[in-house]
PDB file of C-alpha atoms and ligand atoms in Angstrom:
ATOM      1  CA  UNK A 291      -3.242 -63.198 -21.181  1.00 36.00           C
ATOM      2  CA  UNK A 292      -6.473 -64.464 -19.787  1.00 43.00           C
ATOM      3  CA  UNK A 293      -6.995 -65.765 -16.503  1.00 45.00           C
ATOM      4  CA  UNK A 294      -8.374 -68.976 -15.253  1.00 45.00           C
ATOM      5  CA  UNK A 295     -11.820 -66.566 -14.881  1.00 50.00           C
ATOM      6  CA  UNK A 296     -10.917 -65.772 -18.699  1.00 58.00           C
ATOM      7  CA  UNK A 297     -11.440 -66.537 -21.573  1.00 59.00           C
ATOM      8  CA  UNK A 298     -10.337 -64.772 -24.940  1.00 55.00           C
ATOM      9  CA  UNK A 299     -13.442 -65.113 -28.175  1.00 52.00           C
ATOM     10  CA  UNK A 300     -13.112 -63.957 -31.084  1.00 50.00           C
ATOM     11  CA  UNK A 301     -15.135 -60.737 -32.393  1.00 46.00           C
ATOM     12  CA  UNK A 302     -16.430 -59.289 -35.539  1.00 44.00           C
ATOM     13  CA  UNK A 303     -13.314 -58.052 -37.672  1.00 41.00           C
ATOM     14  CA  UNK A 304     -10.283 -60.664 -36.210  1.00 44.00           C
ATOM     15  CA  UNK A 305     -10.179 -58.325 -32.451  1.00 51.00           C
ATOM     16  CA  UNK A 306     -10.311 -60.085 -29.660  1.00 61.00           C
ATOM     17  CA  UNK A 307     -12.486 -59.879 -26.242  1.00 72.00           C
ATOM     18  CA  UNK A 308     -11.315 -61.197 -22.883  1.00 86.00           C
ATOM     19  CA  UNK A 309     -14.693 -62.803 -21.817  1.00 94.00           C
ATOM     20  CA  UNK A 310     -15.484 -63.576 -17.968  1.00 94.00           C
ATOM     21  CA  UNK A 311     -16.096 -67.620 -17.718  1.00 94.00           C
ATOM     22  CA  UNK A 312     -18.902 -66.824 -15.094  1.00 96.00           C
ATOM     23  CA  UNK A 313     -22.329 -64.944 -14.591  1.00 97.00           C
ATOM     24  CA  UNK A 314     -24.609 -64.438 -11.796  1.00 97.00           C
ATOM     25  CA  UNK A 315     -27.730 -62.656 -11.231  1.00 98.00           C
ATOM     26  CA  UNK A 316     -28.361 -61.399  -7.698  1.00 98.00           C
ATOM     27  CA  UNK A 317     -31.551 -61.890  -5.367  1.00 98.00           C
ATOM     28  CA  UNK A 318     -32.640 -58.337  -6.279  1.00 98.00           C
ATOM     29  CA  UNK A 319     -32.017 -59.234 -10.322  1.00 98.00           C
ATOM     30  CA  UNK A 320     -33.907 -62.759  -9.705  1.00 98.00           C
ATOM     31  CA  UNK A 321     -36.894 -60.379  -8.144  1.00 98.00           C
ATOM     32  CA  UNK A 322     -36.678 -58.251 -11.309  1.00 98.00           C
ATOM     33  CA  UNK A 323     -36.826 -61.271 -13.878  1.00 98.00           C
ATOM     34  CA  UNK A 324     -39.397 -62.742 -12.126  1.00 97.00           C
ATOM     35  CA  UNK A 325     -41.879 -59.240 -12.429  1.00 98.00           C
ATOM     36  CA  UNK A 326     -40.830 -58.878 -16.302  1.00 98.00           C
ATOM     37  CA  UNK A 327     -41.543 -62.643 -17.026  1.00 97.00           C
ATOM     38  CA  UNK A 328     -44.670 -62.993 -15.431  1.00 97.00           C
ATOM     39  CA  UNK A 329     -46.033 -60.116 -18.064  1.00 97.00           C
ATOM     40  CA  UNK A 330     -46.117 -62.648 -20.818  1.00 96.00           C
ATOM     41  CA  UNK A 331     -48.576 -65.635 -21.544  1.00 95.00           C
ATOM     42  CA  UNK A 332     -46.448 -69.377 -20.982  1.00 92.00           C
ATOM     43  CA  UNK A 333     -44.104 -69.910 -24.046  1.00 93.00           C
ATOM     44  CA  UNK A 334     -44.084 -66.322 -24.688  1.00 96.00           C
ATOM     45  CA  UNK A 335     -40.964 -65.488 -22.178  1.00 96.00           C
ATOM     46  CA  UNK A 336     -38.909 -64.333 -25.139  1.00 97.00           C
ATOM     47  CA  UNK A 337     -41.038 -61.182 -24.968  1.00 98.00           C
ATOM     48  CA  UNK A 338     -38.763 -60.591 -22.223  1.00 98.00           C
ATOM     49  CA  UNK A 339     -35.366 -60.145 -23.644  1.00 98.00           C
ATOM     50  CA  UNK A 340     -34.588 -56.291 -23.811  1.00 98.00           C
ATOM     51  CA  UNK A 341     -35.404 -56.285 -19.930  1.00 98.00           C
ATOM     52  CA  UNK A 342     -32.874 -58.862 -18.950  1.00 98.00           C
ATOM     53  CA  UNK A 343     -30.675 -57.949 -21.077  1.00 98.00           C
ATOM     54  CA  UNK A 344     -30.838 -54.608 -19.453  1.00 98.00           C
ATOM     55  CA  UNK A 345     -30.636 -56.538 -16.161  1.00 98.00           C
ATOM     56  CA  UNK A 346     -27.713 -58.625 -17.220  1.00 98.00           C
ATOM     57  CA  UNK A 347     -25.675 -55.346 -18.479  1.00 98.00           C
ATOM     58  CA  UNK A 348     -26.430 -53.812 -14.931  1.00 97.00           C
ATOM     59  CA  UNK A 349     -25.292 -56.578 -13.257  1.00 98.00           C
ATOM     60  CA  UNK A 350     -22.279 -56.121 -14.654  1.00 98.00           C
ATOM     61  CA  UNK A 351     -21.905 -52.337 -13.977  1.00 96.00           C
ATOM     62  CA  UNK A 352     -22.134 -53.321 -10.305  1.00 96.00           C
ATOM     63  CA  UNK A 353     -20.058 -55.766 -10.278  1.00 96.00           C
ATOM     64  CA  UNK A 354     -16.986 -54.917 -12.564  1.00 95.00           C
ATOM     65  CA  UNK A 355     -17.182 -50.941 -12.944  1.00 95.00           C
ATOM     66  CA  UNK A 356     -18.076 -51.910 -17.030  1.00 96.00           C
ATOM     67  CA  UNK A 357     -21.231 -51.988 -18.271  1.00 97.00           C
ATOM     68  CA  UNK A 358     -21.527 -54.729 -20.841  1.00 97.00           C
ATOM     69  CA  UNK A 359     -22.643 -57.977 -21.963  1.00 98.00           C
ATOM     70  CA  UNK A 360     -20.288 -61.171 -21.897  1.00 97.00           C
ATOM     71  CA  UNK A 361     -21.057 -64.266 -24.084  1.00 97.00           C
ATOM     72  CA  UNK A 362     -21.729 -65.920 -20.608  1.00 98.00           C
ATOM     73  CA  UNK A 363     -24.511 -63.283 -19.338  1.00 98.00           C
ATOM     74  CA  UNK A 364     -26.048 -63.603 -23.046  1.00 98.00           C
ATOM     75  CA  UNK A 365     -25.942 -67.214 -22.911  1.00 98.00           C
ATOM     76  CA  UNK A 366     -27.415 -66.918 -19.233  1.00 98.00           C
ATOM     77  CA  UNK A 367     -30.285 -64.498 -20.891  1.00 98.00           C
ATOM     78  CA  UNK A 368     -31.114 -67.296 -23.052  1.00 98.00           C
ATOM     79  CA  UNK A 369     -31.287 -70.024 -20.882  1.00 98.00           C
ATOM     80  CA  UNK A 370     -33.758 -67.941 -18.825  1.00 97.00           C
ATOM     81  CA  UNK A 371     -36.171 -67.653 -21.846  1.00 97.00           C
ATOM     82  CA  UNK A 372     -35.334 -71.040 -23.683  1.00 96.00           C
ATOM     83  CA  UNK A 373     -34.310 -69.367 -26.537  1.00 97.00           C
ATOM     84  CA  UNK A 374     -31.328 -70.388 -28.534  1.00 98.00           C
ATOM     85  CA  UNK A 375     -28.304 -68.129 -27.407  1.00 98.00           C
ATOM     86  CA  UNK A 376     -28.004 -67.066 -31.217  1.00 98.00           C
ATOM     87  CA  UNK A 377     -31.340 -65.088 -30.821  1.00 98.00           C
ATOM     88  CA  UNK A 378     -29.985 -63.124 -28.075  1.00 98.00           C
ATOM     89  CA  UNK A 379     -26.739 -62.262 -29.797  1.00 98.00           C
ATOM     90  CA  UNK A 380     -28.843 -60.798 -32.292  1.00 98.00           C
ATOM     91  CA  UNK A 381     -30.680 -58.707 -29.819  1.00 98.00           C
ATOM     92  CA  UNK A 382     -27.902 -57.462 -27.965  1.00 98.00           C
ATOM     93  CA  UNK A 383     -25.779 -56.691 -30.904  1.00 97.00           C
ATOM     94  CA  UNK A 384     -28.771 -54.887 -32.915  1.00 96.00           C
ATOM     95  CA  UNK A 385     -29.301 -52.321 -30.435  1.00 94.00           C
ATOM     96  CA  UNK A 386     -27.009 -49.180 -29.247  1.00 90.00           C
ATOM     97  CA  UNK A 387     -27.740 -49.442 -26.110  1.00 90.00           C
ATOM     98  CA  UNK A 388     -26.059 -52.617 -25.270  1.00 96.00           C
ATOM     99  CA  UNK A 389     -22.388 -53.474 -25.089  1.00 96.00           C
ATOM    100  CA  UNK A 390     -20.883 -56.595 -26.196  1.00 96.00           C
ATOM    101  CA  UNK A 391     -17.817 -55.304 -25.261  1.00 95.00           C
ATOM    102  CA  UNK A 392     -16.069 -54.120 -22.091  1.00 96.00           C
ATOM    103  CA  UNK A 393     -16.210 -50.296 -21.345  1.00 97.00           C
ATOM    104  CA  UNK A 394     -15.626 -47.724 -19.305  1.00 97.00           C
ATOM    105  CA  UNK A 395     -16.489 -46.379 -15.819  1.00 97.00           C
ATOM    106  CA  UNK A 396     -18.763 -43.716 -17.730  1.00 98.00           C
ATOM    107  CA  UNK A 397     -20.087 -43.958 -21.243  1.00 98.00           C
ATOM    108  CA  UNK A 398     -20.442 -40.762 -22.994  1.00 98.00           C
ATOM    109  CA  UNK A 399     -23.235 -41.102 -25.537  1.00 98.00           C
ATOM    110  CA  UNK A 400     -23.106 -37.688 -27.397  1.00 98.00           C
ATOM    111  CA  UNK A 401     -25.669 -36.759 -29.601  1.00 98.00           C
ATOM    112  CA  UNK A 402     -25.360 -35.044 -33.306  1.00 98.00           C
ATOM    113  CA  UNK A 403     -27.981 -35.102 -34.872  1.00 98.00           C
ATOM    114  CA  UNK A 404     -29.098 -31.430 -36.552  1.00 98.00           C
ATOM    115  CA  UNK A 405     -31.002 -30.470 -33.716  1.00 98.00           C
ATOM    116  CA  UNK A 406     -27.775 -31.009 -31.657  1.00 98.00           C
ATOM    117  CA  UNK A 407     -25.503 -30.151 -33.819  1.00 98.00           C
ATOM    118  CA  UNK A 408     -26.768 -26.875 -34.536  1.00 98.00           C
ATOM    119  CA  UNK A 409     -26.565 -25.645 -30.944  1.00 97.00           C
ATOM    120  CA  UNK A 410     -23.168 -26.814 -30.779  1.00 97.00           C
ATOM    121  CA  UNK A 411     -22.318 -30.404 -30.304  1.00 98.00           C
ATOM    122  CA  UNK A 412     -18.767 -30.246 -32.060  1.00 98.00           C
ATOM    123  CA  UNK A 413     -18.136 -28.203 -28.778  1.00 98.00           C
ATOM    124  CA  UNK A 414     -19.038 -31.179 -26.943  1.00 98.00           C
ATOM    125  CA  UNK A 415     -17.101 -33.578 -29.127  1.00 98.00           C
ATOM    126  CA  UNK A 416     -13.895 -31.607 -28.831  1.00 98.00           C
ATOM    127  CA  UNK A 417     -14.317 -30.919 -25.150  1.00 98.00           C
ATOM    128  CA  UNK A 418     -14.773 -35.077 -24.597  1.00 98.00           C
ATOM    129  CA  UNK A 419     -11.672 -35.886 -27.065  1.00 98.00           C
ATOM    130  CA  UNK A 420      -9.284 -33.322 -25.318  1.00 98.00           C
ATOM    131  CA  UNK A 421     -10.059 -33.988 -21.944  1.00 98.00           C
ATOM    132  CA  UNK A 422     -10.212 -37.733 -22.565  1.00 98.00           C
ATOM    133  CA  UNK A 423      -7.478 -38.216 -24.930  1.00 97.00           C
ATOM    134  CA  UNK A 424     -10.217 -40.151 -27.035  1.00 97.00           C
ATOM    135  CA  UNK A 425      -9.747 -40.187 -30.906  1.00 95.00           C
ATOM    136  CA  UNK A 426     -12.029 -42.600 -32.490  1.00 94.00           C
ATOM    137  CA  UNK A 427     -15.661 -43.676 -31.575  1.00 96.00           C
ATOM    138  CA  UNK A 428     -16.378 -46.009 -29.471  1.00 94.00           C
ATOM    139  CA  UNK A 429     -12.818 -46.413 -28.121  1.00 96.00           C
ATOM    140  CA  UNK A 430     -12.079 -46.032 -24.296  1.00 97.00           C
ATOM    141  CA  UNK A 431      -9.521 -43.551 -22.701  1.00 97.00           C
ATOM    142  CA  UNK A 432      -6.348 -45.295 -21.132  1.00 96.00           C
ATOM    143  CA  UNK A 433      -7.543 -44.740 -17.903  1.00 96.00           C
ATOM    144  CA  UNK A 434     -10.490 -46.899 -18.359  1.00 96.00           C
ATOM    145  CA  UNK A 435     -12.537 -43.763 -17.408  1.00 97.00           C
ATOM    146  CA  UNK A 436     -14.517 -43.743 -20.447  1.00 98.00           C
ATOM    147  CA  UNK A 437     -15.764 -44.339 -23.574  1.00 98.00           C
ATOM    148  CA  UNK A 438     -17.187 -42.379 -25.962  1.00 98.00           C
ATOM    149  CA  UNK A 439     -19.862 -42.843 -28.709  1.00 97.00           C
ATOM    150  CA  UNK A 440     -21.957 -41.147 -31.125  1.00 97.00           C
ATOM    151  CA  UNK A 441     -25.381 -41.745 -30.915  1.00 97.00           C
ATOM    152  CA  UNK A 442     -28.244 -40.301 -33.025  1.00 96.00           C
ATOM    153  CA  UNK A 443     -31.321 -37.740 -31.563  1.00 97.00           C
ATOM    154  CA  UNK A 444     -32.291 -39.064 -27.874  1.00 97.00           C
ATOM    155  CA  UNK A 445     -35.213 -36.650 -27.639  1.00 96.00           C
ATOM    156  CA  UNK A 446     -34.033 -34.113 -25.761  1.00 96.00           C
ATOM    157  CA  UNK A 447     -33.484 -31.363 -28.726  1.00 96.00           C
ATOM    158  CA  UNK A 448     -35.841 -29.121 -26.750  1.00 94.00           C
ATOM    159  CA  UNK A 449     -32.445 -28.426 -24.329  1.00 96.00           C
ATOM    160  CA  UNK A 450     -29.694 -29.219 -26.925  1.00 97.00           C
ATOM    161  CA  UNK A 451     -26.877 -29.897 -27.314  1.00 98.00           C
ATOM    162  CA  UNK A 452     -26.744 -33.023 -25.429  1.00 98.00           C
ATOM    163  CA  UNK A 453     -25.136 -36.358 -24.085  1.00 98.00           C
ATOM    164  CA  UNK A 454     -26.472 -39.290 -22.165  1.00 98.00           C
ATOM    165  CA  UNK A 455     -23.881 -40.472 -19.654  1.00 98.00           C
ATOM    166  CA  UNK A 456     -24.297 -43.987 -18.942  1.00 96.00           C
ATOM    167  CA  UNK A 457     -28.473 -44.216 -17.760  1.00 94.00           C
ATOM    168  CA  UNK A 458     -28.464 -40.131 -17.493  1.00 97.00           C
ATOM    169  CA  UNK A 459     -29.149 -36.846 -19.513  1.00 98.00           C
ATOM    170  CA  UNK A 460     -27.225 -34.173 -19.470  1.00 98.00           C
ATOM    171  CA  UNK A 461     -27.938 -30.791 -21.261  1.00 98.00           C
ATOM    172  CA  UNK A 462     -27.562 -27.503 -22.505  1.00 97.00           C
ATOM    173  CA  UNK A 463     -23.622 -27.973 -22.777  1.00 98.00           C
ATOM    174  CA  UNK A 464     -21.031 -26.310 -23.983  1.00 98.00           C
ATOM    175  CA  UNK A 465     -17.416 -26.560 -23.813  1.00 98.00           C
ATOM    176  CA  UNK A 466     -17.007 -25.132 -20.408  1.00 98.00           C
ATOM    177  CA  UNK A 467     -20.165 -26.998 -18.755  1.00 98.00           C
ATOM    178  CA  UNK A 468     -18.740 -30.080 -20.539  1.00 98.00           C
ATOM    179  CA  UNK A 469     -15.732 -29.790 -18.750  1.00 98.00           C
ATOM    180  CA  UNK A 470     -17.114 -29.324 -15.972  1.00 98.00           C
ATOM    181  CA  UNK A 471     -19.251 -32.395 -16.408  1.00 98.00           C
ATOM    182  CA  UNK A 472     -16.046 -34.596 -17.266  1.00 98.00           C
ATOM    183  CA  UNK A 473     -13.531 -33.435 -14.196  1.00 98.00           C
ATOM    184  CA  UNK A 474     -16.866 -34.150 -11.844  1.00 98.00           C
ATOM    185  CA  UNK A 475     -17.352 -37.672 -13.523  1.00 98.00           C
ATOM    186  CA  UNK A 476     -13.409 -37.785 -12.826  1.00 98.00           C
ATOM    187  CA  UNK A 477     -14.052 -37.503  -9.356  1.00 97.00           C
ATOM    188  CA  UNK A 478     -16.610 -40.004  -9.614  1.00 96.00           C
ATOM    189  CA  UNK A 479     -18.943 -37.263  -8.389  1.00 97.00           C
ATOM    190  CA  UNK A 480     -21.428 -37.098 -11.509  1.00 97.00           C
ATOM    191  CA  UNK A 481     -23.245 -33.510 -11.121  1.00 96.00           C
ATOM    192  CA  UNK A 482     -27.355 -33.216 -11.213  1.00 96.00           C
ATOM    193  CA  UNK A 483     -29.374 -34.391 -14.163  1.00 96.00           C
ATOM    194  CA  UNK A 484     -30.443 -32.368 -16.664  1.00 95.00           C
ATOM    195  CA  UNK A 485     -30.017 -29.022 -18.245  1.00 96.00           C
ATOM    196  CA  UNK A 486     -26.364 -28.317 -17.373  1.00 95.00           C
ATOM    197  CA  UNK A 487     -27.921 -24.216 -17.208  1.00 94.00           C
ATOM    198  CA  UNK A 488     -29.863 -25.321 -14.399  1.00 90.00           C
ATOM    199  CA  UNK A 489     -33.025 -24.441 -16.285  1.00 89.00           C
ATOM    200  CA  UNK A 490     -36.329 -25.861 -14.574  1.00 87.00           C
ATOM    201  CA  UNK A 491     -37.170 -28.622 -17.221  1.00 87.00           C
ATOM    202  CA  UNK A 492     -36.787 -26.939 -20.543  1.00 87.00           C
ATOM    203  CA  UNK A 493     -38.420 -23.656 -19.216  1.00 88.00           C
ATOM    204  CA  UNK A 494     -36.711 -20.331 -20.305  1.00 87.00           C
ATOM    205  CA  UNK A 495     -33.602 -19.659 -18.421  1.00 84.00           C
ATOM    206  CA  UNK A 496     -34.772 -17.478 -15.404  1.00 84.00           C
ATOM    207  CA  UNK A 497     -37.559 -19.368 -15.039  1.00 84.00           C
ATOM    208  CA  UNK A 498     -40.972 -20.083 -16.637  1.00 84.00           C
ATOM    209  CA  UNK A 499     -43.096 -17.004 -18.033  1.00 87.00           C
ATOM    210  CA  UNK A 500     -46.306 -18.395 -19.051  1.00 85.00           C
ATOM    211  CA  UNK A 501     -48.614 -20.076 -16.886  1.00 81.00           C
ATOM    212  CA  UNK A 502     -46.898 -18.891 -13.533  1.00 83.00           C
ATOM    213  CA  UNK A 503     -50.138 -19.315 -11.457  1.00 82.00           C
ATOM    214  CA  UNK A 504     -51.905 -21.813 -10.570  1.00 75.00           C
ATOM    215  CA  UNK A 505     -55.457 -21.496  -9.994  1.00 75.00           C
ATOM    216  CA  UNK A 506     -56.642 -23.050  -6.598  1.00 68.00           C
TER     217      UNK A 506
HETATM  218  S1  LIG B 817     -31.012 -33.907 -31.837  1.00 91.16           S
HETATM  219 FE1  LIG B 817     -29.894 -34.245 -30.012  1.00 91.16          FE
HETATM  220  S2  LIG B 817     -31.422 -34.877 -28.620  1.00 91.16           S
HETATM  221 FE2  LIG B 817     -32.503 -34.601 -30.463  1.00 91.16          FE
END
């Protein structure tokens, strides 16, 4: 049942969404509009929507654990740029990387495209579904720990297989590095960035073997 904070809207396909009544940017968001809005000539401000959306989804990472985008924070989006809220819907709903819906703590994007898939990404898949009890796409374990999603190349083949986890790349996985990866995001101690192997960039593992010196 929703709260007086609540409210319950109904979404694409008859499901429905419990929707927070209120949104608020913070002094350090209001500092970040500002910068991105100034970058476009008077009446252009619409320029500006990916950013604040981005800012908006943030907010609410910070402030509920789930990053996503209410009606209310879309509506707020619009209101910012005078543009009607319909235009920001269509934004926000058009792109992956924003979430009209609730989520979890950490949002497994894995990637399987060829490159990925090649090297091993229905490791990763099974890895994420067994130790998350996941079974569909998109759906969120029933812990609230996370949610998983498919996504498609995110331009790190170079160090496949791979998975963005919420803003972050991780690579070079396999099922016992993914594993690894999941009990520390458990924790809520995510590991370092990057190639899972600890490679230096995507330098040979050991350590680059061309251009080793630098000449003064
Ligand atoms: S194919 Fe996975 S990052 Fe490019």
């Amino acid at each position: 049942m929703a709260s007086d904070n609540t409210a319950m809207v109904e979404m694409a396909g008859g499901t429905e969404q419990i929707q927070p009544a209120h949104f608020a940017f913070d002094a350090t968001d209001e500092a970040a509009i500002a910068m991105h809005v100034a970058k476009y000539p008077a009446g252009r401000q619409a320029s500006a929507v990916l950013p604040l959306l981005y800012i908006a989804q943030e907010r609410m990472r910070q402030t509920t654990g789930s990053a996503w985008l209410p009606v209310v924070a879309m509506d707020e989006v619009a209101r910012r740029l005078d543009m009607p809220p319909i235009r920001v819907y269509e934004v926000a709903t058009f792109y992956l990387m924003f979430n009209t819906t609730a989520i979890g703590t950490w949002h497994l994007q894995i990637c399987t495209t060829t490159p990925c898939w090649l090297r091993g990404s229905d490791e990763v898949v099974s890895m994420c579904r067994a130790f998350t009890g996941i079974k569909g796409w998109g759906e969120t374990s029933a812990d609230g720990k996370f949610t998983m999603a498919e996504v498609e190349c995110l331009g790190a083949c170079v160090n496949a297989p791979m998975m963005q986890v919420n803003n972050d790349y991780y690579e070079d996985l396999d099922a016992a590095s993914t594993r690894e990866l999941l009990e520390a995001l458990a924790r809520g101690a995510p590991p370092p960035i990057g190639s899972m192997k600890h490679r230096q960039g995507s330098a040979p593992e050991g350590g680059p073997t061309t251009l080793t010196t630098i000449k003064a």
